[in-house]
Structure formats: structure tokens, C-alpha cells
XYZ file of C-alpha atoms in Angstrom:
527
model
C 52.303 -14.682 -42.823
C 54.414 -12.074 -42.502
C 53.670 -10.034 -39.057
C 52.342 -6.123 -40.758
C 49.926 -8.073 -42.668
C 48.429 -10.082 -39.565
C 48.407 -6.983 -37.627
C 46.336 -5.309 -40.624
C 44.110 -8.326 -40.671
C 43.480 -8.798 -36.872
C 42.660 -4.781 -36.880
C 40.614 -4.945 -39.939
C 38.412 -7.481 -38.208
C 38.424 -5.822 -34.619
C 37.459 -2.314 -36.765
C 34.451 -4.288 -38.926
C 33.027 -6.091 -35.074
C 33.459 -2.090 -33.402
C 30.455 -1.459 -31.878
C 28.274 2.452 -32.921
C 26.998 2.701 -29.392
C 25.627 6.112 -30.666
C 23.826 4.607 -32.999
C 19.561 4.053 -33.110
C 19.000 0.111 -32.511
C 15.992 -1.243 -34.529
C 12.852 -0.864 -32.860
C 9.827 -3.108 -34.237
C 8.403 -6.553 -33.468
C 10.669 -8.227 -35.796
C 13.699 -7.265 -33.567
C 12.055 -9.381 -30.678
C 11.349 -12.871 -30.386
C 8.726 -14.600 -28.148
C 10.568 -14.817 -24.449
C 10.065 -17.506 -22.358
C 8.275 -16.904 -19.286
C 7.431 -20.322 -17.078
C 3.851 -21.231 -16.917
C 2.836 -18.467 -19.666
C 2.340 -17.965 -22.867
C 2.795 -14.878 -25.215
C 0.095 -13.817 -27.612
C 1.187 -10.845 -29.298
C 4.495 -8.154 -29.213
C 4.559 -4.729 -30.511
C 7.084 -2.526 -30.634
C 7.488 1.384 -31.334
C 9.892 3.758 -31.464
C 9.076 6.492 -29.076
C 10.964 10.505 -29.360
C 10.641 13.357 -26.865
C 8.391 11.055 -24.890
C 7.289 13.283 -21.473
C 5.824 12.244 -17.791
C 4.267 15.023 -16.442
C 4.914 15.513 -12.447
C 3.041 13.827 -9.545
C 3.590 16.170 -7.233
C 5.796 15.086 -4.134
C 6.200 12.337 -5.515
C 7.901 12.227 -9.182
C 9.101 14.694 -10.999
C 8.565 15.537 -14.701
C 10.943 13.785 -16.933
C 11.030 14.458 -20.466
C 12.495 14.177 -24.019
C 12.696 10.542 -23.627
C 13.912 8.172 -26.574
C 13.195 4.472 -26.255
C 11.836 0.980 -27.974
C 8.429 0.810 -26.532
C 7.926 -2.784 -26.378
C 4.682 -4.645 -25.551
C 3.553 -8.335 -24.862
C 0.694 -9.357 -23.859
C 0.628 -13.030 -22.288
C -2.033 -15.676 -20.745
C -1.431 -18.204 -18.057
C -3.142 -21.275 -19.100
C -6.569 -21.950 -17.693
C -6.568 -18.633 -16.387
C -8.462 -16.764 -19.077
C -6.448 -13.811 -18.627
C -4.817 -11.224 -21.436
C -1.731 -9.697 -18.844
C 0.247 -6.389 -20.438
C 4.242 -6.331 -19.652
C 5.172 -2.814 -20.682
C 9.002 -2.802 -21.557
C 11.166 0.267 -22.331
C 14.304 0.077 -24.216
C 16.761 3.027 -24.386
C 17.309 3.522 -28.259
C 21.091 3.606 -28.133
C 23.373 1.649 -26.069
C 25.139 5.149 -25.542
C 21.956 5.530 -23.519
C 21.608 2.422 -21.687
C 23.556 2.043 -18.358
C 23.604 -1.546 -19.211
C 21.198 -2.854 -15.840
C 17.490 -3.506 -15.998
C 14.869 -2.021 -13.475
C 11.275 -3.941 -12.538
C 8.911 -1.340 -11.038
C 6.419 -1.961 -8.597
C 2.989 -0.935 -8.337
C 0.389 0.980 -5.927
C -2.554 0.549 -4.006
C -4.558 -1.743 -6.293
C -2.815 -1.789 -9.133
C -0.122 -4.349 -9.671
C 2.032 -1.724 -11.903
C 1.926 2.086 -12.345
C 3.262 1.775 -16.113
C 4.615 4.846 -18.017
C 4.664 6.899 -14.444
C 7.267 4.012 -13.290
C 8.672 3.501 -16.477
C 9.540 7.289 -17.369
C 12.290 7.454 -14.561
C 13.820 4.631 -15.015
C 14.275 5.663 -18.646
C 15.503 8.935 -17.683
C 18.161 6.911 -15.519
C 19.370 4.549 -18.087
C 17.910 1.477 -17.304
C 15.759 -0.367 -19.112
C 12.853 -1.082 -17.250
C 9.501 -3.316 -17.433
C 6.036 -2.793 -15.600
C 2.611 -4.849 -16.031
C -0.868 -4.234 -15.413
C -1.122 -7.755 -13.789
C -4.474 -8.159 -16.533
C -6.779 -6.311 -14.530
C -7.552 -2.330 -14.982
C -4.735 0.082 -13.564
C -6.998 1.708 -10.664
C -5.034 2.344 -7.550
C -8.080 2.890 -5.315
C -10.385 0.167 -6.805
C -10.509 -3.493 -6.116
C -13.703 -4.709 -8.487
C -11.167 -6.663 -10.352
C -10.978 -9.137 -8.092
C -14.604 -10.102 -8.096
C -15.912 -12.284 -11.231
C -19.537 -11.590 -12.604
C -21.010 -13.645 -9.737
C -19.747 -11.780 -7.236
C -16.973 -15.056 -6.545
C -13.420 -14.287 -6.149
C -11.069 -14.221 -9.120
C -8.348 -16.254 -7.922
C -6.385 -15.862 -11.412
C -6.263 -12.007 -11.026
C -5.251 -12.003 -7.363
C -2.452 -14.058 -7.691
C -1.361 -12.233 -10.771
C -1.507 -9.253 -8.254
C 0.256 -10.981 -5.361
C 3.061 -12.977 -6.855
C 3.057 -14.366 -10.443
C 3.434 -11.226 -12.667
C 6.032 -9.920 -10.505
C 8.001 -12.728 -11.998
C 6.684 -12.274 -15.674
C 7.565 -8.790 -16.047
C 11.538 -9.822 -14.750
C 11.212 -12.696 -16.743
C 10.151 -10.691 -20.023
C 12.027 -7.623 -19.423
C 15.412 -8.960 -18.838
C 14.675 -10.828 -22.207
C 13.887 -8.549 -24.339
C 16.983 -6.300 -23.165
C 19.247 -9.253 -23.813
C 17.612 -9.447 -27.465
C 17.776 -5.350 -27.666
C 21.077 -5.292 -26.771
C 22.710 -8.292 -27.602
C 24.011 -8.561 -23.936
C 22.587 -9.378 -20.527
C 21.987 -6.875 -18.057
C 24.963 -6.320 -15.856
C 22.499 -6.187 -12.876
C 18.865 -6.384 -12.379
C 17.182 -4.368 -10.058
C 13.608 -4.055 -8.360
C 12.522 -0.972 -7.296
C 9.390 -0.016 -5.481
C 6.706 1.687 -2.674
C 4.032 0.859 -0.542
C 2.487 -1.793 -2.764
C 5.297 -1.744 -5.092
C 7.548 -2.749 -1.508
C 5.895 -5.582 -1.255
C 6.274 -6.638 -3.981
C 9.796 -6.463 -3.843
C 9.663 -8.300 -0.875
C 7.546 -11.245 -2.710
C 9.941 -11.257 -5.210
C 12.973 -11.827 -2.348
C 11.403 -14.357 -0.828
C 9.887 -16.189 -3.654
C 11.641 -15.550 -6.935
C 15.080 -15.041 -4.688
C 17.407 -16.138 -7.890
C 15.797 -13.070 -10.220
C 17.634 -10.161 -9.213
C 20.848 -8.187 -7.443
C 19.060 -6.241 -5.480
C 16.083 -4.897 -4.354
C 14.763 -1.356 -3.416
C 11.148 -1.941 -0.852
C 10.031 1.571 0.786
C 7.113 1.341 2.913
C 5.728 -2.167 2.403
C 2.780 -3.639 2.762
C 3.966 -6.607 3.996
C 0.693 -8.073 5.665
C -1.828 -7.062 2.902
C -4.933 -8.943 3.879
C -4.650 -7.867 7.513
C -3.389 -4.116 6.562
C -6.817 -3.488 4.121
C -8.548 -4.971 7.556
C -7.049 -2.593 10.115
C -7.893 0.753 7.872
C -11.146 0.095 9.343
C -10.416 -0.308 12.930
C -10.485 3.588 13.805
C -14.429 3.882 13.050
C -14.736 0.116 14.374
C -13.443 1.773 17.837
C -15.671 4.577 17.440
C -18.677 2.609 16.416
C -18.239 0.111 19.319
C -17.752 2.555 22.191
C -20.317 5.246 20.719
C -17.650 7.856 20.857
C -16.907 9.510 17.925
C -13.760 11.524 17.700
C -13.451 13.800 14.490
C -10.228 14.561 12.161
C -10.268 18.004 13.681
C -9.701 16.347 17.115
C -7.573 13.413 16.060
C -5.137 16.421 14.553
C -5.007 18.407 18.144
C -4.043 15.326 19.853
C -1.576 14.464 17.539
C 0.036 17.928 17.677
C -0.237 17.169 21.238
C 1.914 14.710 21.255
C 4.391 16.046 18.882
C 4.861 18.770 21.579
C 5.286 16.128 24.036
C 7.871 14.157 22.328
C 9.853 15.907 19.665
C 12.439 17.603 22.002
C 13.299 13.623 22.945
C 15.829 13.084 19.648
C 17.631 16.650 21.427
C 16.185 19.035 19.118
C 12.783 20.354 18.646
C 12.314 20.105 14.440
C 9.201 19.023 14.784
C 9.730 15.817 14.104
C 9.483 12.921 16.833
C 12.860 11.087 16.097
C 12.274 7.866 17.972
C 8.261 7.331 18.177
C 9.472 4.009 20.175
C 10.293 6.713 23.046
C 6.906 8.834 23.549
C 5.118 7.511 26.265
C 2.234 10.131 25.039
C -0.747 9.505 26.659
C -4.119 10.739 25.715
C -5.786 10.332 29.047
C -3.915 12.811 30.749
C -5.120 15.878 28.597
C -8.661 15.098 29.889
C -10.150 18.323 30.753
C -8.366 20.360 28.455
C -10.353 22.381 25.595
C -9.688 22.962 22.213
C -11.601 24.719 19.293
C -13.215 23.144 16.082
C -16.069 24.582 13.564
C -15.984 27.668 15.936
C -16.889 25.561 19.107
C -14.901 24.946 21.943
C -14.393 21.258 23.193
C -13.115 19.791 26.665
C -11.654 16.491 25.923
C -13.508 13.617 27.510
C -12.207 10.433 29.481
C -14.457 8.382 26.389
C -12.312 10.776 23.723
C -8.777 10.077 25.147
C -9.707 6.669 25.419
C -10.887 6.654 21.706
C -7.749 7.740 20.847
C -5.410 5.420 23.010
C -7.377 2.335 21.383
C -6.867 3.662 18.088
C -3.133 3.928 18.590
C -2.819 0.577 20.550
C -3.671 -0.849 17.503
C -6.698 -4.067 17.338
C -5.368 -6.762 19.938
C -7.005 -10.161 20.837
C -9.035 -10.242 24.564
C -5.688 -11.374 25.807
C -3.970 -8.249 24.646
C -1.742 -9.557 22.055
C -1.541 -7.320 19.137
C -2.708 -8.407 16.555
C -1.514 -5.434 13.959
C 0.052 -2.156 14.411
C -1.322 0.734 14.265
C -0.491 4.389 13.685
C 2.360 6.361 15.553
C 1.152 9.015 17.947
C 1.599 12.321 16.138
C 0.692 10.879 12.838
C -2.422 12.074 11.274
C -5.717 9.848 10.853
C -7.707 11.519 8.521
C -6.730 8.497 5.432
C -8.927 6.218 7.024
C -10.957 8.777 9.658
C -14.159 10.667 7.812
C -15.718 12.674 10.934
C -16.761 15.688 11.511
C -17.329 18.140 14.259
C -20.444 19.898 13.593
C -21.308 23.462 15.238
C -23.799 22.273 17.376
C -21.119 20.614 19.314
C -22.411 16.987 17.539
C -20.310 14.118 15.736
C -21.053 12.676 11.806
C -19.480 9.571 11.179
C -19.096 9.346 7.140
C -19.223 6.333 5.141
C -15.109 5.975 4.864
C -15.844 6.444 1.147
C -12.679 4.027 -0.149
C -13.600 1.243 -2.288
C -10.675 -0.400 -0.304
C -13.206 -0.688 2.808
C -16.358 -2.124 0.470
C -13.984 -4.565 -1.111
C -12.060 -5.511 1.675
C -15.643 -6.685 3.387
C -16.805 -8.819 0.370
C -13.651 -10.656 0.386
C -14.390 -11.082 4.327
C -17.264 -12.684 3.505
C -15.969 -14.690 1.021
C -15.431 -18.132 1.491
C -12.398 -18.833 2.357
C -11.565 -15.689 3.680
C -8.514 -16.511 5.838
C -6.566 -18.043 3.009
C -5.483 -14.687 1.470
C -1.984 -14.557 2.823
C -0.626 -17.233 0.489
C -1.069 -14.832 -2.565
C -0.975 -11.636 -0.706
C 1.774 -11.622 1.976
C 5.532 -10.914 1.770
C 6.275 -11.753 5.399
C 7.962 -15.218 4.957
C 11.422 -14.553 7.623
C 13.084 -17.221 5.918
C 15.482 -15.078 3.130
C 17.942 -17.288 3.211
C 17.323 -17.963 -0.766
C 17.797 -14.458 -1.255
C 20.781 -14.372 0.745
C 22.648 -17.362 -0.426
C 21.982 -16.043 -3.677
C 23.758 -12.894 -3.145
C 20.902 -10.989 -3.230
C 20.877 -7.372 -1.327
C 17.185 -5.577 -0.053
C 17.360 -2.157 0.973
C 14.242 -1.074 2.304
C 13.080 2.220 4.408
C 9.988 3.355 5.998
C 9.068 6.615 7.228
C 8.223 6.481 11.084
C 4.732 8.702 10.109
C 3.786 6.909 7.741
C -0.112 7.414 7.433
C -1.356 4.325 5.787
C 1.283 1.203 6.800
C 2.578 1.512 10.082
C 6.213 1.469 10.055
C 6.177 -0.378 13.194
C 5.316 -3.960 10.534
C 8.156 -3.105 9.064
C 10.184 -3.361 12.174
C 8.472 -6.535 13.245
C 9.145 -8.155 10.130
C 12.694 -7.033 10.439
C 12.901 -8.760 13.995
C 11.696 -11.658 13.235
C 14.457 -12.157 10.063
C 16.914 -11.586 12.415
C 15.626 -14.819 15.043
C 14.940 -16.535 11.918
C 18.811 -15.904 10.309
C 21.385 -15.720 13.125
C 20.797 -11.974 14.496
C 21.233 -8.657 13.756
C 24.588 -8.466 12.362
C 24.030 -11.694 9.870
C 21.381 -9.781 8.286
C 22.805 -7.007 8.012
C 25.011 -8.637 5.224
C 21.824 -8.621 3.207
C 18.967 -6.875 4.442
C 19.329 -3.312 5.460
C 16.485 -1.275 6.835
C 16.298 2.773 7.650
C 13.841 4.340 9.590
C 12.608 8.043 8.220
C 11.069 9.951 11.286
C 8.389 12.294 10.460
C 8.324 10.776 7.107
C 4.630 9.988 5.557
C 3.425 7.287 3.081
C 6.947 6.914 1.056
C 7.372 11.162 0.996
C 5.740 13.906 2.443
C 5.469 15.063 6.171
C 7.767 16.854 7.970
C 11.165 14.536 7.881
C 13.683 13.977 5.385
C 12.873 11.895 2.353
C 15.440 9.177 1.207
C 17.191 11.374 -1.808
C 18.433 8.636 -3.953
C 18.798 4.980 -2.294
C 18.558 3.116 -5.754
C 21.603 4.478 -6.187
C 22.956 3.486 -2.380
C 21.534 -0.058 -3.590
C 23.546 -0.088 -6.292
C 27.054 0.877 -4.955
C 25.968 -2.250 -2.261
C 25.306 -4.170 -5.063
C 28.050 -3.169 -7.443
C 31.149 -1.718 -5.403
C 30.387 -3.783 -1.772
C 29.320 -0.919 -0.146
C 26.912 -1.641 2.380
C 25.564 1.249 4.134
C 25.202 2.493 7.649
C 23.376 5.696 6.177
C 20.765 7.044 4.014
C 20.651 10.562 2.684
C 17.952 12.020 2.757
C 16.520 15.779 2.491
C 13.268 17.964 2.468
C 12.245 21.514 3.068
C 10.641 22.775 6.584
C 7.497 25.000 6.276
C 10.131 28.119 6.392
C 11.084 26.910 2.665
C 14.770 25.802 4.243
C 16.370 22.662 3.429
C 16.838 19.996 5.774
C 19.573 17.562 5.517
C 19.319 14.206 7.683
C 21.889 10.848 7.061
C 19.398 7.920 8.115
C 20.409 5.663 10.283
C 20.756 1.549 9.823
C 18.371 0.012 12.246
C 18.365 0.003 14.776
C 20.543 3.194 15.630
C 18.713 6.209 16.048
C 19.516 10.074 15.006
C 20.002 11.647 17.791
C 21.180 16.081 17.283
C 24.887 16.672 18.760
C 23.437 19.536 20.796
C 25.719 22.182 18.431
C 25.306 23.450 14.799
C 22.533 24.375 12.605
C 19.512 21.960 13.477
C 18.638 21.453 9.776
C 21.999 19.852 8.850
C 22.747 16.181 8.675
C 26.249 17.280 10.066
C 24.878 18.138 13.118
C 23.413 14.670 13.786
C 24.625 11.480 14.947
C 23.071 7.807 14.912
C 23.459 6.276 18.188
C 22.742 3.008 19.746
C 22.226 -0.095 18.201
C 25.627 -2.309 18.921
C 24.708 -3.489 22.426
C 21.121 -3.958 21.323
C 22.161 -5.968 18.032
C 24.817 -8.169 20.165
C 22.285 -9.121 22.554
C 20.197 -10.748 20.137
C 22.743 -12.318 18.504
C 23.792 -13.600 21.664
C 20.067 -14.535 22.705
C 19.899 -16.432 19.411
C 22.878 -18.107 19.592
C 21.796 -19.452 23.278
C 18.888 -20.951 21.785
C 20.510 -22.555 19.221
C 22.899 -24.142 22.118
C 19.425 -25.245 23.829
């Protein structure tokens, strides 16, 4: 064949295979077929073209996305002999144009084991395509009646749907259906997720290890069982020792002991950079007054000792902790309901959180203390995930008013003894502290700006990083820059330049700490 005519032919064929990445893919139920999911079964899909699709705002938390486009696809499945109907939500990006070519799972909050369209609309707005599930029980972040059946018996089907098993469905499905949308596998799969939807991520590390690149887990609730226990310990101290301390005067001690220890990082921005550091002690402002409802109070030796038990955390008559509590200078009033009255008298009020109710009934469940099989994420052993090539970057703010940051740290240590020290997981498994930093935003520290993206350049380029940006406003409407620092360095201010900048920060420590472990563990391993 003579060699113009081949040339026409190979481009004629090249031009006829070219790719409209502009243009709208088809978007019904026919475009999909069943995917396979182990130990489920699908019962239905639908799918719908959705246009100028908008999430409002939650404030502080998301914010408004709009004039979406996407293939909203829907399947719901059953696990056999569960009698369950479980939703996996998927969203498709309508062009390719549109698609960054990577898939997203979301996580869920509180209760529920996915937050849905308010999880799905960023992702969308990012590129990815992204899945989230209702785990077959009603999405209710503060209500737990799901897991109860009729008779009052646990639903064992529903909590581990919650725990572990449709974390796996919705990667399963999602990653599916974006293959069959697209005609091509993700590039990378991602998890991404808060509080709940950390632990998750965490379960899906340890458990599902092979499923994705990486994995985003802020603020985890890595113990779950034992965390719904502890939000009652602060009225169990009160109730026991017949001292009741209200939020008014659990605030003035912790503003107490922000003036005690913020200055300790080298700058007072009221935050308290290394809580680790603040010896704060309640006990010694005995005698000292302060005002609430109009009446002025002198703290008692009962009081200060309230508080210090509070903060210590529940521990066994040995003293051995048995979970973390709250970091002085981080508020109460989540879990604390009590008021001080005019006439110089407590109320303690019902905590009012169906957490509390439901966390009792399971208490008194049988086999109560068999929870943590479905429910925790704190297996140490990640070397799955890591031989895999899996990367977890996860952060916690250090005022964090509902999981104490401090579990996060624990867990952290005990990878580390578990994998060969500090430095070998940090090939893997990064973790950032945020001081001042509440449940996964808020407070008065700066907020992680965009670490899916850090994640991804880990992931993607090799970048594994030492920092975390992160940013807020202080209460004079300013912004404040901060680069988080790996653990376990710490930010520490240079002592020149504008307070508010990251610039003017350093992270310091760490090295010495890190090779003493690893030298510790590899001594032990010579035993």
C-alpha cells in the first residue's frame, strides 16, 4: 500500500476513535449495569440527569456550591439475610471535560453513616466523581433509634452496615459505575472524611486496605463505643461528688487556663499551641471569684476538683486512663447542661442528646462489650495499607470539643511500636495537630485550607508533607495564616514578624523524640 494512503487510513481511524470530552455522556439506567459488590446484592438503579444542581451553605463548615451538572445515579442493595434496602448515592460529572478522572468516597457524621448530597455537592464541584450511602437506616446525625429493632434488641445488620460493611459498598459501587460512565478506571480513588466520616476512613485503612490511594481522616472517632461512653463522664463526676459545676463556670476556668498557657508556643494568639505543655491546675484558683447570672462566686476546693477530674479524663482505681478527655481551655458545654441560677444554686439538665439515651440501652444490652468489632478503627497493625501503597493523612484540632485529640495521638503512638517507629510511618501515615482548632473547624486556630489536595500531590507527585496550610480569621476579622506541623513537631512563633502569619512560625522538635523511639523499638526487637 502505497505510504499517503496508509497515513490517510491510520488518521481516518485515529479521527473516527477521537474522543468529544465536551460532550454530555448518557445519563439513564440503561447506561449502567448491575456492579458487583461482595456479599450484596443490587435491587434496583436509577439514574437522572441533574442541571444547575445547588448545596446551600453549612455554615463553618461547607460552603455553597452551585450550578452543578452530573448523572445522578442510585442503587439500592440488600445483604442477604439481613433484611435491609441500603442507598449508594453516586454522582457522575456529565462530561469527561468535567471529570478530573479520580473518584471520592465521603464519610459520614454523628449517626449517620453518610451525609449524601451535602458530601456529594463538593466533590462534584471538584471534579471527582463521588459516592455516599445512607448505610439503610434514616440519615439523622443526632439519633441512634436505628439501631434498636421493634423489641427493643439490637440490630446487628444496621450497625455493622454503620461500622464497616457499607464503607466498602459505596467504593465498591462507585468506582464501578465511573468505570461504566466513563469507560475508564479512576486514576486514583480517594476517601475523604470528619469526625465520624474519619473513622471511617480509618476502617476502611485497616480493613478494606487494597480499596483506595489515599485517605483523608480529620478528627476521628477512633474508639466509638468508649467515646459515646465518656460524653457522659462530666455529669457522672458531678453526680458522684454532689458538686455541680455549670457551663458558665466550666467557661471561666477554661479562659483561665488559656491565660495561663497561651504565651507558652511564644506568642499570646490566644491559642494554647502545645496543650501537652500547660500544667494548668484548677486547684490553685481556689478562692478566687467570678460572676454568673448576676452573682458572684468564690471557687471551691469541691469545684476545682470537679474540674481537674473532668479533664483527667475516667481512669480505673489504679489510675490508668482509661479514655481521654478534653484539653484544658476547651469548652464543655457539648456534653455539660448546667446552670447557675441567681440564688447562687446549681440545675443539672437531662444532657438532652439522644446519643446519651442510646448509648445506655446498648449498655444494657447483652453483650455490651462486644461493640468494638463493628465500631472501632483502632487496629495499629496498617501494614495492609502500607504494603499496599496506601497514604492516610489525617489532622485533629488540639480543641476539639467532642473527640479528644489526645486518641488521636495515642492511636498514632501505638502505630509507630506496632510498625518500626516514627520515621517508618511516616512513609504512610501522616498526622497534624491544629491548636485551638474545634470539632473539624471552628475555634480560634487555623483550619486545614485544603489537605485533599496535600493528599493528593502525596499520592500523585510523592510529595509527602511536613506541613499543612491552614487559615482562619481572629475575632478582629484578620486573617491568620499557620503551616501545621507533622507530628510530632510543634509551632512554635520566631519571636519577630506579624503574629498572624505562618511566616513568622516555625515547627520545632520532633527528630530527637522520633529517633528515640525508633531506637527504643529497635532494642526490643533485639530482645
Amino acid at each position: 500500500m502505497a505510504l499517503p494512503l496508509l497515513l490517510l487510513q491510520i488518521w481516518a481511524t485515529v479521527g473516527a476513535a477521537t474522543i468529544d470530552n465536551a460532550k454530555t455522556l448518557p445519563c439513564e439506567p440503561s447506561s449502567f449495569t448491575d456492579p458487583i459488590v461482595p456479599g450484596a446484592r443490587v435491587l434496583s438503579i436509577t439514574a437522572e440527569e441533574k442541571r444547575n444542581f445547588d448545596i446551600p451553605a453549612v455554615p463553618g463548615l461547607l460552603e455553597p456550591v452551585s450550578d452543578l451538572n452530573f448523572c445522578d445515579v442510585q442503587i439500592y442493595l440488600t445483604h442477604p439475610g439481613a433484611n435491609d434496602k441500603v442507598l449508594v448515592k453516586t454522582w457522575l460529572p456529565l462530561t469527561r471535560d468535567l471529570w478530573n478522572a479520580r473518584f471520592q468516597a465521603t464519610g459520614g457524621g454523628g449517626w449517620a453513616t453518610g451525609m449524601l448530597d451535602l458530601a456529594l455537592g463538593p466533590a462534584i464541584a471538584s471534579g471527582y466523581a463521588a459516592s455516599s450511602t445512607d448505610g439503610g437506616h434514616p440519615v439523622d446525625y443526632f439519633s441512634a433509634d436505628w439501631t434498636l429493632n421493634q423489641d427493643k434488641s439490637i440490630n446487628w445488620d444496621l450497625l455493622q452496615n454503620f461500622g464497616t460493611r457499607s464503607l466498602a459498598d459505596q467504593i465498591y459501587v462507585g468506582k464501578s459505575l465511573t468505570e461504566q460512565y466513563y469507560g475508564q478506571q479512576p486514576r486514583y480513588s480517594y476517601w475523604n472524611g470528619c469526625s465520624q466520616g474519619g473513622r471511617q476512613g480509618y476502617a476502611v485503612a485497616q480493613r478494606y486496605p487494597e480499596l483506595l490511594d489515599g485517605v483523608l481522616a480529620a478528627a476521628p472517632a477512633l474508639r466509638f463505643p468508649a467515646l459515646t461512653m465518656s460524653f457522659l463522664w462530666p455529669n457522672l463526676v458531678m453526680k458522684v461528688s454532689g458538686t455541680v459545676v455549670s457551663n458558665c463556670e466550666f467557661n471561666w476556668f477554661a479562659s483561665k487556663a488559656l491565660e495561663e498557657c497561651d504565651i507558652l508556643d511564644g506568642a499570646k494568639d490566644g491559642v494554647i499551641g502545645d496543650p501537652d505543655t500547660c500544667t494548668f491546675d484548677p486547684r490553685r484558683l481556689v478562692g478566687e471569684k467570678l460572676e454568673c447570672s448576676g452573682v458572684e462566686i468564690e471557687v471551691t476546693e469541691a469545684m476545682a476538683e470537679v474540674v481537674r477530674r473532668v479533664h483527667e479524663g475516667p481512669s480505673t482505681p489504679f489510675g490508668e486512663n482509661v479514655f481521654p478527655s478534653l484539653t484544658y481551655g476547651t469548652s464543655l458545654a457539648t456534653f455539660v447542661n448546667a446552670t447557675a441560677n441567681p440564688d447562687g444554686s446549681r440545675t443539672l439538665n437531662d444532657p438532652g442528646l439522644d446519643v446519651f439515651a442510646r448509648t445506655i440501652l446498648l449498655r444494657k444490652s447483652d453483650n455490651s462489650n462486644n461493640y468494638g468489632w463493628i465500631m472501632d478503627s483502632d487496629n495499629p497493625d496498617m501494614s495492609a495499607f502500607r504494603d499496599a501503597g496506601g497514604k492516610l493523612l489525617s489532622w485533629h484540632g488540639t480543641n476539639d470539643d467532642i473527640i479528644p485529640s489526645k486518641t488521636t495521638v495515642n492511636y498514632r503512638q501505638r502505630v509507630e511500636r506496632e510498625l518500626g517507629g516514627a520515621k517508618a510511618v511516616d512513609e504512610f501515615f501522616r498526622l497534624f495537630l491544629a491548636p485551638g482548632v474545634k470539632h473539624c473547624a471552628f475555634g480560634n486556630g487555623a483550619v486545614p485550607k485544603d489537605p485533599l489536595e496535600t493528599l493528593r500531590n502525596w499520592v500523585e507527585k510523592y510529595e509527602a508533607p511536613d506541613t499543612l496550610e491552614a487559615e482562619t480569621k481572629n475575632k478582629d476579622d484578620e486573617v491568620v495564616t499557620r503551616n501545621l506541623c507533622r507530628y510530632p513537631r510543634k509551632l512554635r512563633y520566631l519571636g519577630l514578624g506579624d503574629v498572624n502569619k505562618a511566616s513568622s512560625w516555625t515547627c520545632e522538635g520532633g527528630d530527637k523524640e522520633e529517633e528515640l523511639r525508633g531506637e527504643r523499638k529497635t532494642f526490643r526487637d533485639e530482645l
